[in-house]
XYZ file of C-alpha atoms in Angstrom:
174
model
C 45.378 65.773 29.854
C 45.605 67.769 26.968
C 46.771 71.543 27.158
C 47.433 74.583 25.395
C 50.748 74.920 26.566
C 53.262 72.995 28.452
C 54.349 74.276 31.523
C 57.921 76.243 31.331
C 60.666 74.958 32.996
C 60.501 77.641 36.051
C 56.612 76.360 36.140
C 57.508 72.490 36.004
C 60.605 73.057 38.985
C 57.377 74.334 40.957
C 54.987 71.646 40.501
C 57.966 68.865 40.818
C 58.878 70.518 44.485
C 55.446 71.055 45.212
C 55.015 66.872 44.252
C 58.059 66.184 46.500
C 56.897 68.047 49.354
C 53.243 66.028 48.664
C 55.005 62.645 48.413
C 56.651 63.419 52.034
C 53.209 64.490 53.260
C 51.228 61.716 52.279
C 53.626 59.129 54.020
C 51.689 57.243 57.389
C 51.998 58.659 60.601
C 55.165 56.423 61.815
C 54.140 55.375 65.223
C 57.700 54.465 65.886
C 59.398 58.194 65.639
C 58.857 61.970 66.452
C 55.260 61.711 64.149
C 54.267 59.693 67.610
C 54.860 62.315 69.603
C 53.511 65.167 67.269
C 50.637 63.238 66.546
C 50.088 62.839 71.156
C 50.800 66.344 71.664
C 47.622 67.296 68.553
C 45.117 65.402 70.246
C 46.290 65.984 73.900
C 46.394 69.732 72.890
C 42.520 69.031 71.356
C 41.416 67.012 73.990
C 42.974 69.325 76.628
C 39.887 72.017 75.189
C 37.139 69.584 76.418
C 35.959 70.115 79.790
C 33.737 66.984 79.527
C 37.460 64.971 79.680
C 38.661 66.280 83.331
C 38.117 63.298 84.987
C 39.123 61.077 81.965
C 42.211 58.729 81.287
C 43.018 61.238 78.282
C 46.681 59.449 77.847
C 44.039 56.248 77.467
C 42.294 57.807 75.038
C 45.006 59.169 72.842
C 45.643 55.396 71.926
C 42.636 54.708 71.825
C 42.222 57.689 68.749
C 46.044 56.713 67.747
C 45.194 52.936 67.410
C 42.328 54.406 64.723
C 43.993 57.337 63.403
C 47.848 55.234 62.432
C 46.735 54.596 58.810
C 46.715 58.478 57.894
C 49.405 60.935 57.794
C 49.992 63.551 60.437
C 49.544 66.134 58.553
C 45.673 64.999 58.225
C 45.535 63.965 61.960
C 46.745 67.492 62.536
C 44.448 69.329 59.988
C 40.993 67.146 61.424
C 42.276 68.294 64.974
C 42.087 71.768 63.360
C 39.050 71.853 62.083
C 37.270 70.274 64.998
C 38.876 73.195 67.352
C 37.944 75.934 64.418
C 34.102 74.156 64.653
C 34.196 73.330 60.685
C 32.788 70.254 60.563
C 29.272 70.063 61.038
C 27.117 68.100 63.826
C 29.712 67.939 66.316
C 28.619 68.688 69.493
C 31.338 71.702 71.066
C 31.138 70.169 74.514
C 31.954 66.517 73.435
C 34.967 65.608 71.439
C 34.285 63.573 68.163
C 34.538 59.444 68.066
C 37.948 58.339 66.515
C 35.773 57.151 63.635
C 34.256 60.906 63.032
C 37.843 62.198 63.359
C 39.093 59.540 60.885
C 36.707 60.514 58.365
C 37.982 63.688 59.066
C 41.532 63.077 58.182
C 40.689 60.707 55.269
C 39.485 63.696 53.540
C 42.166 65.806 54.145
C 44.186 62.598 52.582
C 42.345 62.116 49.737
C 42.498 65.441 48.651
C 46.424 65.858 49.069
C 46.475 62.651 46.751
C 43.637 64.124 44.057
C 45.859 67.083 43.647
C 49.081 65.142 43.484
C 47.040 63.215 40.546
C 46.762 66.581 39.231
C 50.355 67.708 39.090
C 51.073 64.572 38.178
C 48.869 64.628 34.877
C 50.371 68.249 33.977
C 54.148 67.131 34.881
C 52.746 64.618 31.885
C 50.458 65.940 29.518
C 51.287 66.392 25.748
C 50.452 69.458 23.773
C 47.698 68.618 21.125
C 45.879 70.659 18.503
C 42.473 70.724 18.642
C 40.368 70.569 15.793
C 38.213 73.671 15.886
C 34.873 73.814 17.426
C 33.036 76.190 14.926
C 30.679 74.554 12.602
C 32.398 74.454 9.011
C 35.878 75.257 10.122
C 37.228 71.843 9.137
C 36.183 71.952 5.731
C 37.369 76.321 5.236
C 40.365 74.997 6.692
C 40.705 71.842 4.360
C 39.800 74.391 1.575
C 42.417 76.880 2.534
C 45.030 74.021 2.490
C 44.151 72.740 -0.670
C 44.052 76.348 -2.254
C 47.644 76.984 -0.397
C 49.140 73.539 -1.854
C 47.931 74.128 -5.182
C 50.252 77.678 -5.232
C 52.728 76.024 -4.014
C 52.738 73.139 -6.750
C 51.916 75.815 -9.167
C 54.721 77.981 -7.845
C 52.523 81.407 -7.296
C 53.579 81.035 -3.545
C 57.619 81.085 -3.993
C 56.886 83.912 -6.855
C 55.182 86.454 -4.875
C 58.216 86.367 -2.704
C 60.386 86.622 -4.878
C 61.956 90.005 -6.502
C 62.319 90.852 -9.453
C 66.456 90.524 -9.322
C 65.613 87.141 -7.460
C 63.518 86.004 -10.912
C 66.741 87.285 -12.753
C 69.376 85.406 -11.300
C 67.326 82.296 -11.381
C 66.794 82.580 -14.572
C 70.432 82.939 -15.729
């Protein structure tokens, strides 16, 4: 990445928290702790909306979507259950609750775009500051002319005596 700037030190405690808190985010759902139970209450909450589940084993098929939905983190298990119930994704039917596959998909996206912008931070956290040569045709060679007309005052010393004074002159002189 190359940039004009690099980010200030106020700027770079920002994107280094926000990276932490992405890190922690992107972990898997650990079937073993509270994530378990956060991740059962989601989809029992989500499931609870479906009146075509009454008469289904919905404890059943929370493993069943669980068992499919382990590789992700919970925060993407909780943001597909979120967009199913705010009827964002498209072709679901409202009475019917998605396959684990759909809602998989679902939460794959919302993982893969927690990692693209931790790629992100990641390549400003990095980047270098480079100059650019200029993009207008014939500014390389007015510059190279410019530099060649600036070091031949300086070898000829008309640079260092236009700032001097006239007292400066003197004393050297002496």
């Amino acid at each position: 990445v190359i940039v004009n700037r690099l980010p200030s030190n106020a700027e770079r405690q920002i994107l280094q928290e926000r990276n932490a808190g992405l890190v922690r985010s992107a972990r898997r759902c650990d079937m073993a702790t509270a994530d378990l139970q956060t991740a059962r209450r989601t989809l029992a909450l989500l499931f609870g909306g479906y009146p075509s589940l009454r008469n289904a084993n919905v404890d059943d098929l929370i493993d069943a979507y669980l068992f499919v939905l382990q590789k992700y983190p919970l925060f993407s298990i909780q943001a597909a259950c979120g967009d199913i119930i705010n009827c964002t994704i498209e072709g679901l039917d409202p009475d019917w609750p998605p396959t684990a596959v759909r809602m998989a998909k679902c939460a794959a996206d919302h993982a893969a775009n927690l990692a693209a912008e931790q790629i992100k931070i990641d390549k400003v956290l990095r980047a270098k500051v480079e100059m650019r040569p200029p993009d207008a045709p014939g500014a390389g060679q007015r510059i190279a002319a410019l530099l060649k007309d600036f070091h031949g005052k300086m070898v000829g010393g008309t640079v260092v005596d236009g700032l001097l004074t006239d007292d400066d002159k003197v004393r050297i002189a002496a």
